[in-house]
């Protein structure tokens, strides 16, 4: 599966929000290069070469390498917020909403593991302003999961003494899937999502 095809649910996605086509090709090439080599070891020449373009062509669409990383991070984190917000605002009990949130979030990190690795693990490569923007999006992710846990505690569905710490644990479990998931492994993204949802419900003592 190519980076352009990685999505939350395994469906084809071509980064449709990124236009024109040349800018999209460069962004996809940057994701692949950053995931493979790391941000600091990747040059603009590496990115342009992967996209089949000249280094000069890259600067028509992105002023700097950091601008590329910033856009990748922003799009990825906005998608993460959307996934969790939809689950948190859904119908059903707190346990059902938490299971939906974990299943969907894990599926995104497994199905889009190359993109997710860059989005989640290159934060410190961003400058102060860009980093602050991404951290604000991360706080939104945290708030959506924390809200579900607080609802579950309030209704007696969950037995959680430390909601803040448990929120971080749940998100960390989901995010780490991007590190190890193998498309040739024994489980699909959907199966890993269901497994993790069950583990998280046990973690919070779901009734």
mmCIF file with all atom_site columns, C-alpha atoms in Angstrom:
data_model
loop_
_atom_site.group_PDB
_atom_site.id
_atom_site.type_symbol
_atom_site.label_atom_id
_atom_site.label_alt_id
_atom_site.label_comp_id
_atom_site.label_asym_id
_atom_site.label_entity_id
_atom_site.label_seq_id
_atom_site.pdbx_PDB_ins_code
_atom_site.Cartn_x
_atom_site.Cartn_y
_atom_site.Cartn_z
_atom_site.occupancy
_atom_site.B_iso_or_equiv
_atom_site.pdbx_formal_charge
_atom_site.auth_seq_id
_atom_site.auth_comp_id
_atom_site.auth_asym_id
_atom_site.auth_atom_id
_atom_site.pdbx_PDB_model_num
ATOM 1   C CA . UNK A 1 1   ? 0.000   0.000   0.000  1.00 0.00 ? 1   UNK A CA 1
ATOM 2   C CA . UNK A 1 2   ? 1.450   3.364   -0.983 1.00 0.00 ? 2   UNK A CA 1
ATOM 3   C CA . UNK A 1 3   ? 1.446   6.394   1.269  1.00 0.00 ? 3   UNK A CA 1
ATOM 4   C CA . UNK A 1 4   ? -1.133  8.018   -0.982 1.00 0.00 ? 4   UNK A CA 1
ATOM 5   C CA . UNK A 1 5   ? -3.484  5.087   -0.333 1.00 0.00 ? 5   UNK A CA 1
ATOM 6   C CA . UNK A 1 6   ? -3.145  4.970   3.442  1.00 0.00 ? 6   UNK A CA 1
ATOM 7   C CA . UNK A 1 7   ? -6.251  6.084   5.272  1.00 0.00 ? 7   UNK A CA 1
ATOM 8   C CA . UNK A 1 8   ? -8.158  5.747   8.508  1.00 0.00 ? 8   UNK A CA 1
ATOM 9   C CA . UNK A 1 9   ? -10.217 2.894   7.157  1.00 0.00 ? 9   UNK A CA 1
ATOM 10  C CA . UNK A 1 10  ? -7.916  1.475   4.532  1.00 0.00 ? 10  UNK A CA 1
ATOM 11  C CA . UNK A 1 11  ? -9.802  3.168   1.705  1.00 0.00 ? 11  UNK A CA 1
ATOM 12  C CA . UNK A 1 12  ? -8.006  4.948   -1.088 1.00 0.00 ? 12  UNK A CA 1
ATOM 13  C CA . UNK A 1 13  ? -7.143  8.538   -0.316 1.00 0.00 ? 13  UNK A CA 1
ATOM 14  C CA . UNK A 1 14  ? -4.991  10.797  -2.448 1.00 0.00 ? 14  UNK A CA 1
ATOM 15  C CA . UNK A 1 15  ? -4.657  13.704  -0.009 1.00 0.00 ? 15  UNK A CA 1
ATOM 16  C CA . UNK A 1 16  ? -7.458  15.382  -1.926 1.00 0.00 ? 16  UNK A CA 1
ATOM 17  C CA . UNK A 1 17  ? -7.277  18.500  0.238  1.00 0.00 ? 17  UNK A CA 1
ATOM 18  C CA . UNK A 1 18  ? -3.801  19.208  -1.155 1.00 0.00 ? 18  UNK A CA 1
ATOM 19  C CA . UNK A 1 19  ? -3.772  20.940  -4.534 1.00 0.00 ? 19  UNK A CA 1
ATOM 20  C CA . UNK A 1 20  ? -2.491  21.250  -7.194 1.00 0.00 ? 20  UNK A CA 1
ATOM 21  C CA . UNK A 1 21  ? -1.306  17.783  -8.165 1.00 0.00 ? 21  UNK A CA 1
ATOM 22  C CA . UNK A 1 22  ? 2.382   18.738  -7.971 1.00 0.00 ? 22  UNK A CA 1
ATOM 23  C CA . UNK A 1 23  ? 1.979   19.946  -4.392 1.00 0.00 ? 23  UNK A CA 1
ATOM 24  C CA . UNK A 1 24  ? 0.254   16.690  -3.491 1.00 0.00 ? 24  UNK A CA 1
ATOM 25  C CA . UNK A 1 25  ? 2.994   14.597  -5.092 1.00 0.00 ? 25  UNK A CA 1
ATOM 26  C CA . UNK A 1 26  ? 5.628   16.490  -3.135 1.00 0.00 ? 26  UNK A CA 1
ATOM 27  C CA . UNK A 1 27  ? 3.728   16.064  0.123  1.00 0.00 ? 27  UNK A CA 1
ATOM 28  C CA . UNK A 1 28  ? 3.364   12.297  -0.398 1.00 0.00 ? 28  UNK A CA 1
ATOM 29  C CA . UNK A 1 29  ? 7.061   12.062  -1.265 1.00 0.00 ? 29  UNK A CA 1
ATOM 30  C CA . UNK A 1 30  ? 7.916   14.000  1.895  1.00 0.00 ? 30  UNK A CA 1
ATOM 31  C CA . UNK A 1 31  ? 5.851   11.639  4.051  1.00 0.00 ? 31  UNK A CA 1
ATOM 32  C CA . UNK A 1 32  ? 7.687   8.640   2.625  1.00 0.00 ? 32  UNK A CA 1
ATOM 33  C CA . UNK A 1 33  ? 11.096  10.281  3.015  1.00 0.00 ? 33  UNK A CA 1
ATOM 34  C CA . UNK A 1 34  ? 10.492  11.527  6.560  1.00 0.00 ? 34  UNK A CA 1
ATOM 35  C CA . UNK A 1 35  ? 9.179   8.116   7.634  1.00 0.00 ? 35  UNK A CA 1
ATOM 36  C CA . UNK A 1 36  ? 12.145  6.316   6.096  1.00 0.00 ? 36  UNK A CA 1
ATOM 37  C CA . UNK A 1 37  ? 15.029  8.679   6.867  1.00 0.00 ? 37  UNK A CA 1
ATOM 38  C CA . UNK A 1 38  ? 13.729  11.018  9.539  1.00 0.00 ? 38  UNK A CA 1
ATOM 39  C CA . UNK A 1 39  ? 13.066  14.721  9.056  1.00 0.00 ? 39  UNK A CA 1
ATOM 40  C CA . UNK A 1 40  ? 16.579  15.986  9.710  1.00 0.00 ? 40  UNK A CA 1
ATOM 41  C CA . UNK A 1 41  ? 18.272  13.422  7.461  1.00 0.00 ? 41  UNK A CA 1
ATOM 42  C CA . UNK A 1 42  ? 15.932  14.196  4.557  1.00 0.00 ? 42  UNK A CA 1
ATOM 43  C CA . UNK A 1 43  ? 16.858  16.912  2.082  1.00 0.00 ? 43  UNK A CA 1
ATOM 44  C CA . UNK A 1 44  ? 14.617  18.857  -0.270 1.00 0.00 ? 44  UNK A CA 1
ATOM 45  C CA . UNK A 1 45  ? 16.502  17.150  -3.097 1.00 0.00 ? 45  UNK A CA 1
ATOM 46  C CA . UNK A 1 46  ? 15.457  13.751  -1.666 1.00 0.00 ? 46  UNK A CA 1
ATOM 47  C CA . UNK A 1 47  ? 11.810  14.843  -1.629 1.00 0.00 ? 47  UNK A CA 1
ATOM 48  C CA . UNK A 1 48  ? 11.849  16.340  -5.110 1.00 0.00 ? 48  UNK A CA 1
ATOM 49  C CA . UNK A 1 49  ? 13.565  13.251  -6.504 1.00 0.00 ? 49  UNK A CA 1
ATOM 50  C CA . UNK A 1 50  ? 10.937  10.929  -5.045 1.00 0.00 ? 50  UNK A CA 1
ATOM 51  C CA . UNK A 1 51  ? 8.254   13.097  -6.616 1.00 0.00 ? 51  UNK A CA 1
ATOM 52  C CA . UNK A 1 52  ? 10.023  13.019  -9.987 1.00 0.00 ? 52  UNK A CA 1
ATOM 53  C CA . UNK A 1 53  ? 10.592  16.754  -9.888 1.00 0.00 ? 53  UNK A CA 1
ATOM 54  C CA . UNK A 1 54  ? 13.524  19.150  -9.697 1.00 0.00 ? 54  UNK A CA 1
ATOM 55  C CA . UNK A 1 55  ? 14.522  20.758  -6.368 1.00 0.00 ? 55  UNK A CA 1
ATOM 56  C CA . UNK A 1 56  ? 13.619  24.138  -7.843 1.00 0.00 ? 56  UNK A CA 1
ATOM 57  C CA . UNK A 1 57  ? 10.078  22.921  -8.510 1.00 0.00 ? 57  UNK A CA 1
ATOM 58  C CA . UNK A 1 58  ? 9.594   22.127  -4.831 1.00 0.00 ? 58  UNK A CA 1
ATOM 59  C CA . UNK A 1 59  ? 10.033  25.762  -3.826 1.00 0.00 ? 59  UNK A CA 1
ATOM 60  C CA . UNK A 1 60  ? 7.181   26.812  -6.070 1.00 0.00 ? 60  UNK A CA 1
ATOM 61  C CA . UNK A 1 61  ? 4.808   25.028  -3.699 1.00 0.00 ? 61  UNK A CA 1
ATOM 62  C CA . UNK A 1 62  ? 6.649   24.955  -0.356 1.00 0.00 ? 62  UNK A CA 1
ATOM 63  C CA . UNK A 1 63  ? 9.038   27.632  0.841  1.00 0.00 ? 63  UNK A CA 1
ATOM 64  C CA . UNK A 1 64  ? 10.892  25.298  3.200  1.00 0.00 ? 64  UNK A CA 1
ATOM 65  C CA . UNK A 1 65  ? 11.137  21.672  4.228  1.00 0.00 ? 65  UNK A CA 1
ATOM 66  C CA . UNK A 1 66  ? 9.537   22.627  7.532  1.00 0.00 ? 66  UNK A CA 1
ATOM 67  C CA . UNK A 1 67  ? 6.506   24.007  5.710  1.00 0.00 ? 67  UNK A CA 1
ATOM 68  C CA . UNK A 1 68  ? 6.001   20.551  4.216  1.00 0.00 ? 68  UNK A CA 1
ATOM 69  C CA . UNK A 1 69  ? 6.231   18.879  7.624  1.00 0.00 ? 69  UNK A CA 1
ATOM 70  C CA . UNK A 1 70  ? 3.898   21.462  9.116  1.00 0.00 ? 70  UNK A CA 1
ATOM 71  C CA . UNK A 1 71  ? 1.245   20.824  6.484  1.00 0.00 ? 71  UNK A CA 1
ATOM 72  C CA . UNK A 1 72  ? 1.539   17.055  6.874  1.00 0.00 ? 72  UNK A CA 1
ATOM 73  C CA . UNK A 1 73  ? 1.257   17.400  10.648 1.00 0.00 ? 73  UNK A CA 1
ATOM 74  C CA . UNK A 1 74  ? -1.691  19.772  10.505 1.00 0.00 ? 74  UNK A CA 1
ATOM 75  C CA . UNK A 1 75  ? -3.695  17.632  8.080  1.00 0.00 ? 75  UNK A CA 1
ATOM 76  C CA . UNK A 1 76  ? -2.928  14.496  10.078 1.00 0.00 ? 76  UNK A CA 1
ATOM 77  C CA . UNK A 1 77  ? -3.849  16.005  13.413 1.00 0.00 ? 77  UNK A CA 1
ATOM 78  C CA . UNK A 1 78  ? -7.027  17.565  12.056 1.00 0.00 ? 78  UNK A CA 1
ATOM 79  C CA . UNK A 1 79  ? -8.034  14.095  10.856 1.00 0.00 ? 79  UNK A CA 1
ATOM 80  C CA . UNK A 1 80  ? -7.209  12.651  14.281 1.00 0.00 ? 80  UNK A CA 1
ATOM 81  C CA . UNK A 1 81  ? -9.385  15.263  15.998 1.00 0.00 ? 81  UNK A CA 1
ATOM 82  C CA . UNK A 1 82  ? -12.227 14.517  13.573 1.00 0.00 ? 82  UNK A CA 1
ATOM 83  C CA . UNK A 1 83  ? -12.042 10.770  14.214 1.00 0.00 ? 83  UNK A CA 1
ATOM 84  C CA . UNK A 1 84  ? -12.192 11.192  17.977 1.00 0.00 ? 84  UNK A CA 1
ATOM 85  C CA . UNK A 1 85  ? -14.804 13.959  17.910 1.00 0.00 ? 85  UNK A CA 1
ATOM 86  C CA . UNK A 1 86  ? -17.185 11.889  15.793 1.00 0.00 ? 86  UNK A CA 1
ATOM 87  C CA . UNK A 1 87  ? -16.823 8.937   18.162 1.00 0.00 ? 87  UNK A CA 1
ATOM 88  C CA . UNK A 1 88  ? -17.175 11.068  21.291 1.00 0.00 ? 88  UNK A CA 1
ATOM 89  C CA . UNK A 1 89  ? -20.299 12.751  19.951 1.00 0.00 ? 89  UNK A CA 1
ATOM 90  C CA . UNK A 1 90  ? -21.962 9.554   18.821 1.00 0.00 ? 90  UNK A CA 1
ATOM 91  C CA . UNK A 1 91  ? -24.986 7.874   20.320 1.00 0.00 ? 91  UNK A CA 1
ATOM 92  C CA . UNK A 1 92  ? -24.716 5.137   22.900 1.00 0.00 ? 92  UNK A CA 1
ATOM 93  C CA . UNK A 1 93  ? -23.133 4.616   26.282 1.00 0.00 ? 93  UNK A CA 1
ATOM 94  C CA . UNK A 1 94  ? -19.735 5.889   27.312 1.00 0.00 ? 94  UNK A CA 1
ATOM 95  C CA . UNK A 1 95  ? -18.366 2.364   26.854 1.00 0.00 ? 95  UNK A CA 1
ATOM 96  C CA . UNK A 1 96  ? -19.723 2.169   23.317 1.00 0.00 ? 96  UNK A CA 1
ATOM 97  C CA . UNK A 1 97  ? -18.322 5.582   22.432 1.00 0.00 ? 97  UNK A CA 1
ATOM 98  C CA . UNK A 1 98  ? -14.930 4.757   23.936 1.00 0.00 ? 98  UNK A CA 1
ATOM 99  C CA . UNK A 1 99  ? -14.781 1.499   22.003 1.00 0.00 ? 99  UNK A CA 1
ATOM 100 C CA . UNK A 1 100 ? -15.680 3.344   18.807 1.00 0.00 ? 100 UNK A CA 1
ATOM 101 C CA . UNK A 1 101 ? -13.038 6.009   19.459 1.00 0.00 ? 101 UNK A CA 1
ATOM 102 C CA . UNK A 1 102 ? -10.295 3.467   20.112 1.00 0.00 ? 102 UNK A CA 1
ATOM 103 C CA . UNK A 1 103 ? -11.249 1.227   17.193 1.00 0.00 ? 103 UNK A CA 1
ATOM 104 C CA . UNK A 1 104 ? -11.308 4.153   14.752 1.00 0.00 ? 104 UNK A CA 1
ATOM 105 C CA . UNK A 1 105 ? -8.130  5.766   16.081 1.00 0.00 ? 105 UNK A CA 1
ATOM 106 C CA . UNK A 1 106 ? -6.172  2.524   16.021 1.00 0.00 ? 106 UNK A CA 1
ATOM 107 C CA . UNK A 1 107 ? -7.425  1.743   12.527 1.00 0.00 ? 107 UNK A CA 1
ATOM 108 C CA . UNK A 1 108 ? -6.142  5.136   11.365 1.00 0.00 ? 108 UNK A CA 1
ATOM 109 C CA . UNK A 1 109 ? -2.693  4.528   12.869 1.00 0.00 ? 109 UNK A CA 1
ATOM 110 C CA . UNK A 1 110 ? -2.465  1.022   11.404 1.00 0.00 ? 110 UNK A CA 1
ATOM 111 C CA . UNK A 1 111 ? -3.980  1.671   7.992  1.00 0.00 ? 111 UNK A CA 1
ATOM 112 C CA . UNK A 1 112 ? -2.014  4.887   7.581  1.00 0.00 ? 112 UNK A CA 1
ATOM 113 C CA . UNK A 1 113 ? 1.042   3.839   9.536  1.00 0.00 ? 113 UNK A CA 1
ATOM 114 C CA . UNK A 1 114 ? 3.622   5.662   7.368  1.00 0.00 ? 114 UNK A CA 1
ATOM 115 C CA . UNK A 1 115 ? 1.771   8.954   7.584  1.00 0.00 ? 115 UNK A CA 1
ATOM 116 C CA . UNK A 1 116 ? 0.949   8.416   11.256 1.00 0.00 ? 116 UNK A CA 1
ATOM 117 C CA . UNK A 1 117 ? 4.608   7.884   12.158 1.00 0.00 ? 117 UNK A CA 1
ATOM 118 C CA . UNK A 1 118 ? 5.502   11.258  10.681 1.00 0.00 ? 118 UNK A CA 1
ATOM 119 C CA . UNK A 1 119 ? 2.482   12.999  12.166 1.00 0.00 ? 119 UNK A CA 1
ATOM 120 C CA . UNK A 1 120 ? 3.014   11.623  15.664 1.00 0.00 ? 120 UNK A CA 1
ATOM 121 C CA . UNK A 1 121 ? 6.787   11.429  16.015 1.00 0.00 ? 121 UNK A CA 1
ATOM 122 C CA . UNK A 1 122 ? 8.243   14.461  14.212 1.00 0.00 ? 122 UNK A CA 1
ATOM 123 C CA . UNK A 1 123 ? 6.648   17.121  16.415 1.00 0.00 ? 123 UNK A CA 1
ATOM 124 C CA . UNK A 1 124 ? 9.961   18.349  17.826 1.00 0.00 ? 124 UNK A CA 1
ATOM 125 C CA . UNK A 1 125 ? 11.254  19.029  14.313 1.00 0.00 ? 125 UNK A CA 1
ATOM 126 C CA . UNK A 1 126 ? 8.780   21.895  13.937 1.00 0.00 ? 126 UNK A CA 1
ATOM 127 C CA . UNK A 1 127 ? 9.559   25.491  14.823 1.00 0.00 ? 127 UNK A CA 1
ATOM 128 C CA . UNK A 1 128 ? 7.888   27.145  17.850 1.00 0.00 ? 128 UNK A CA 1
ATOM 129 C CA . UNK A 1 129 ? 4.830   28.584  16.065 1.00 0.00 ? 129 UNK A CA 1
ATOM 130 C CA . UNK A 1 130 ? 4.049   25.462  14.054 1.00 0.00 ? 130 UNK A CA 1
ATOM 131 C CA . UNK A 1 131 ? 4.677   23.260  17.081 1.00 0.00 ? 131 UNK A CA 1
ATOM 132 C CA . UNK A 1 132 ? 2.269   25.333  19.174 1.00 0.00 ? 132 UNK A CA 1
ATOM 133 C CA . UNK A 1 133 ? -0.451  24.899  16.551 1.00 0.00 ? 133 UNK A CA 1
ATOM 134 C CA . UNK A 1 134 ? -0.007  21.127  16.486 1.00 0.00 ? 134 UNK A CA 1
ATOM 135 C CA . UNK A 1 135 ? 0.064   20.917  20.282 1.00 0.00 ? 135 UNK A CA 1
ATOM 136 C CA . UNK A 1 136 ? -3.283  22.710  20.363 1.00 0.00 ? 136 UNK A CA 1
ATOM 137 C CA . UNK A 1 137 ? -4.719  20.029  18.071 1.00 0.00 ? 137 UNK A CA 1
ATOM 138 C CA . UNK A 1 138 ? -3.269  17.329  20.321 1.00 0.00 ? 138 UNK A CA 1
ATOM 139 C CA . UNK A 1 139 ? -5.006  18.925  23.277 1.00 0.00 ? 139 UNK A CA 1
ATOM 140 C CA . UNK A 1 140 ? -8.266  18.634  21.368 1.00 0.00 ? 140 UNK A CA 1
ATOM 141 C CA . UNK A 1 141 ? -7.633  14.903  20.883 1.00 0.00 ? 141 UNK A CA 1
ATOM 142 C CA . UNK A 1 142 ? -6.954  14.604  24.589 1.00 0.00 ? 142 UNK A CA 1
ATOM 143 C CA . UNK A 1 143 ? -10.135 16.491  25.445 1.00 0.00 ? 143 UNK A CA 1
ATOM 144 C CA . UNK A 1 144 ? -12.347 14.225  23.336 1.00 0.00 ? 144 UNK A CA 1
ATOM 145 C CA . UNK A 1 145 ? -11.082 11.046  25.001 1.00 0.00 ? 145 UNK A CA 1
ATOM 146 C CA . UNK A 1 146 ? -11.075 12.618  28.458 1.00 0.00 ? 146 UNK A CA 1
ATOM 147 C CA . UNK A 1 147 ? -14.686 13.683  27.953 1.00 0.00 ? 147 UNK A CA 1
ATOM 148 C CA . UNK A 1 148 ? -15.771 10.114  27.237 1.00 0.00 ? 148 UNK A CA 1
ATOM 149 C CA . UNK A 1 149 ? -13.939 8.853   30.315 1.00 0.00 ? 149 UNK A CA 1
ATOM 150 C CA . UNK A 1 150 ? -15.489 11.552  32.501 1.00 0.00 ? 150 UNK A CA 1
ATOM 151 C CA . UNK A 1 151 ? -18.936 10.620  31.209 1.00 0.00 ? 151 UNK A CA 1
ATOM 152 C CA . UNK A 1 152 ? -18.296 6.969   32.026 1.00 0.00 ? 152 UNK A CA 1
ATOM 153 C CA . UNK A 1 153 ? -17.104 7.767   35.533 1.00 0.00 ? 153 UNK A CA 1
ATOM 154 C CA . UNK A 1 154 ? -20.116 10.023  36.137 1.00 0.00 ? 154 UNK A CA 1
ATOM 155 C CA . UNK A 1 155 ? -22.580 7.313   35.088 1.00 0.00 ? 155 UNK A CA 1
ATOM 156 C CA . UNK A 1 156 ? -20.766 4.579   36.985 1.00 0.00 ? 156 UNK A CA 1
ATOM 157 C CA . UNK A 1 157 ? -19.785 2.722   33.792 1.00 0.00 ? 157 UNK A CA 1
ATOM 158 C CA . UNK A 1 158 ? -16.054 3.159   34.392 1.00 0.00 ? 158 UNK A CA 1
ATOM 159 C CA . UNK A 1 159 ? -13.899 2.649   37.450 1.00 0.00 ? 159 UNK A CA 1
ATOM 160 C CA . UNK A 1 160 ? -11.126 5.181   36.855 1.00 0.00 ? 160 UNK A CA 1
ATOM 161 C CA . UNK A 1 161 ? -9.256  6.953   39.640 1.00 0.00 ? 161 UNK A CA 1
ATOM 162 C CA . UNK A 1 162 ? -7.023  9.095   37.418 1.00 0.00 ? 162 UNK A CA 1
ATOM 163 C CA . UNK A 1 163 ? -8.895  10.309  34.335 1.00 0.00 ? 163 UNK A CA 1
ATOM 164 C CA . UNK A 1 164 ? -6.013  12.471  33.121 1.00 0.00 ? 164 UNK A CA 1
ATOM 165 C CA . UNK A 1 165 ? -3.462  9.661   33.350 1.00 0.00 ? 165 UNK A CA 1
ATOM 166 C CA . UNK A 1 166 ? -5.824  7.130   31.823 1.00 0.00 ? 166 UNK A CA 1
ATOM 167 C CA . UNK A 1 167 ? -6.525  9.470   28.911 1.00 0.00 ? 167 UNK A CA 1
ATOM 168 C CA . UNK A 1 168 ? -2.805  9.645   28.154 1.00 0.00 ? 168 UNK A CA 1
ATOM 169 C CA . UNK A 1 169 ? -2.507  5.862   28.438 1.00 0.00 ? 169 UNK A CA 1
ATOM 170 C CA . UNK A 1 170 ? -5.365  5.258   26.006 1.00 0.00 ? 170 UNK A CA 1
ATOM 171 C CA . UNK A 1 171 ? -3.989  7.689   23.441 1.00 0.00 ? 171 UNK A CA 1
ATOM 172 C CA . UNK A 1 172 ? -0.467  6.309   23.808 1.00 0.00 ? 172 UNK A CA 1
ATOM 173 C CA . UNK A 1 173 ? -1.675  2.773   23.125 1.00 0.00 ? 173 UNK A CA 1
ATOM 174 C CA . UNK A 1 174 ? -3.423  3.885   19.950 1.00 0.00 ? 174 UNK A CA 1
ATOM 175 C CA . UNK A 1 175 ? -0.558  6.032   18.675 1.00 0.00 ? 175 UNK A CA 1
ATOM 176 C CA . UNK A 1 176 ? 2.079   3.346   19.214 1.00 0.00 ? 176 UNK A CA 1
ATOM 177 C CA . UNK A 1 177 ? 0.358   1.062   16.702 1.00 0.00 ? 177 UNK A CA 1
ATOM 178 C CA . UNK A 1 178 ? 1.982   3.153   13.959 1.00 0.00 ? 178 UNK A CA 1
ATOM 179 C CA . UNK A 1 179 ? 5.402   1.986   15.182 1.00 0.00 ? 179 UNK A CA 1
ATOM 180 C CA . UNK A 1 180 ? 4.883   -1.742  14.871 1.00 0.00 ? 180 UNK A CA 1
ATOM 181 C CA . UNK A 1 181 ? 1.939   -2.498  12.580 1.00 0.00 ? 181 UNK A CA 1
ATOM 182 C CA . UNK A 1 182 ? 2.913   -4.645  9.598  1.00 0.00 ? 182 UNK A CA 1
ATOM 183 C CA . UNK A 1 183 ? 0.584   -4.893  6.628  1.00 0.00 ? 183 UNK A CA 1
ATOM 184 C CA . UNK A 1 184 ? 1.867   -8.450  6.105  1.00 0.00 ? 184 UNK A CA 1
ATOM 185 C CA . UNK A 1 185 ? 1.222   -9.399  9.719  1.00 0.00 ? 185 UNK A CA 1
ATOM 186 C CA . UNK A 1 186 ? -1.522  -11.689 11.029 1.00 0.00 ? 186 UNK A CA 1
ATOM 187 C CA . UNK A 1 187 ? -4.055  -8.938  11.871 1.00 0.00 ? 187 UNK A CA 1
ATOM 188 C CA . UNK A 1 188 ? -5.840  -6.328  9.772  1.00 0.00 ? 188 UNK A CA 1
ATOM 189 C CA . UNK A 1 189 ? -6.171  -2.704  10.968 1.00 0.00 ? 189 UNK A CA 1
ATOM 190 C CA . UNK A 1 190 ? -9.795  -3.445  11.837 1.00 0.00 ? 190 UNK A CA 1
ATOM 191 C CA . UNK A 1 191 ? -8.855  -6.482  13.925 1.00 0.00 ? 191 UNK A CA 1
ATOM 192 C CA . UNK A 1 192 ? -6.197  -4.558  15.823 1.00 0.00 ? 192 UNK A CA 1
ATOM 193 C CA . UNK A 1 193 ? -8.716  -1.799  16.450 1.00 0.00 ? 193 UNK A CA 1
ATOM 194 C CA . UNK A 1 194 ? -11.221 -4.249  17.915 1.00 0.00 ? 194 UNK A CA 1
ATOM 195 C CA . UNK A 1 195 ? -8.538  -5.881  20.064 1.00 0.00 ? 195 UNK A CA 1
ATOM 196 C CA . UNK A 1 196 ? -7.402  -2.541  21.473 1.00 0.00 ? 196 UNK A CA 1
ATOM 197 C CA . UNK A 1 197 ? -10.974 -1.436  22.138 1.00 0.00 ? 197 UNK A CA 1
ATOM 198 C CA . UNK A 1 198 ? -11.484 -4.561  24.245 1.00 0.00 ? 198 UNK A CA 1
ATOM 199 C CA . UNK A 1 199 ? -8.209  -3.963  26.111 1.00 0.00 ? 199 UNK A CA 1
ATOM 200 C CA . UNK A 1 200 ? -9.088  -0.329  26.838 1.00 0.00 ? 200 UNK A CA 1
ATOM 201 C CA . UNK A 1 201 ? -12.555 -1.215  28.126 1.00 0.00 ? 201 UNK A CA 1
ATOM 202 C CA . UNK A 1 202 ? -10.906 -3.676  30.496 1.00 0.00 ? 202 UNK A CA 1
ATOM 203 C CA . UNK A 1 203 ? -8.425  -0.981  31.512 1.00 0.00 ? 203 UNK A CA 1
ATOM 204 C CA . UNK A 1 204 ? -11.207 1.403   32.576 1.00 0.00 ? 204 UNK A CA 1
ATOM 205 C CA . UNK A 1 205 ? -13.178 -1.314  34.337 1.00 0.00 ? 205 UNK A CA 1
ATOM 206 C CA . UNK A 1 206 ? -16.166 -1.002  32.018 1.00 0.00 ? 206 UNK A CA 1
ATOM 207 C CA . UNK A 1 207 ? -19.276 -2.491  33.557 1.00 0.00 ? 207 UNK A CA 1
#
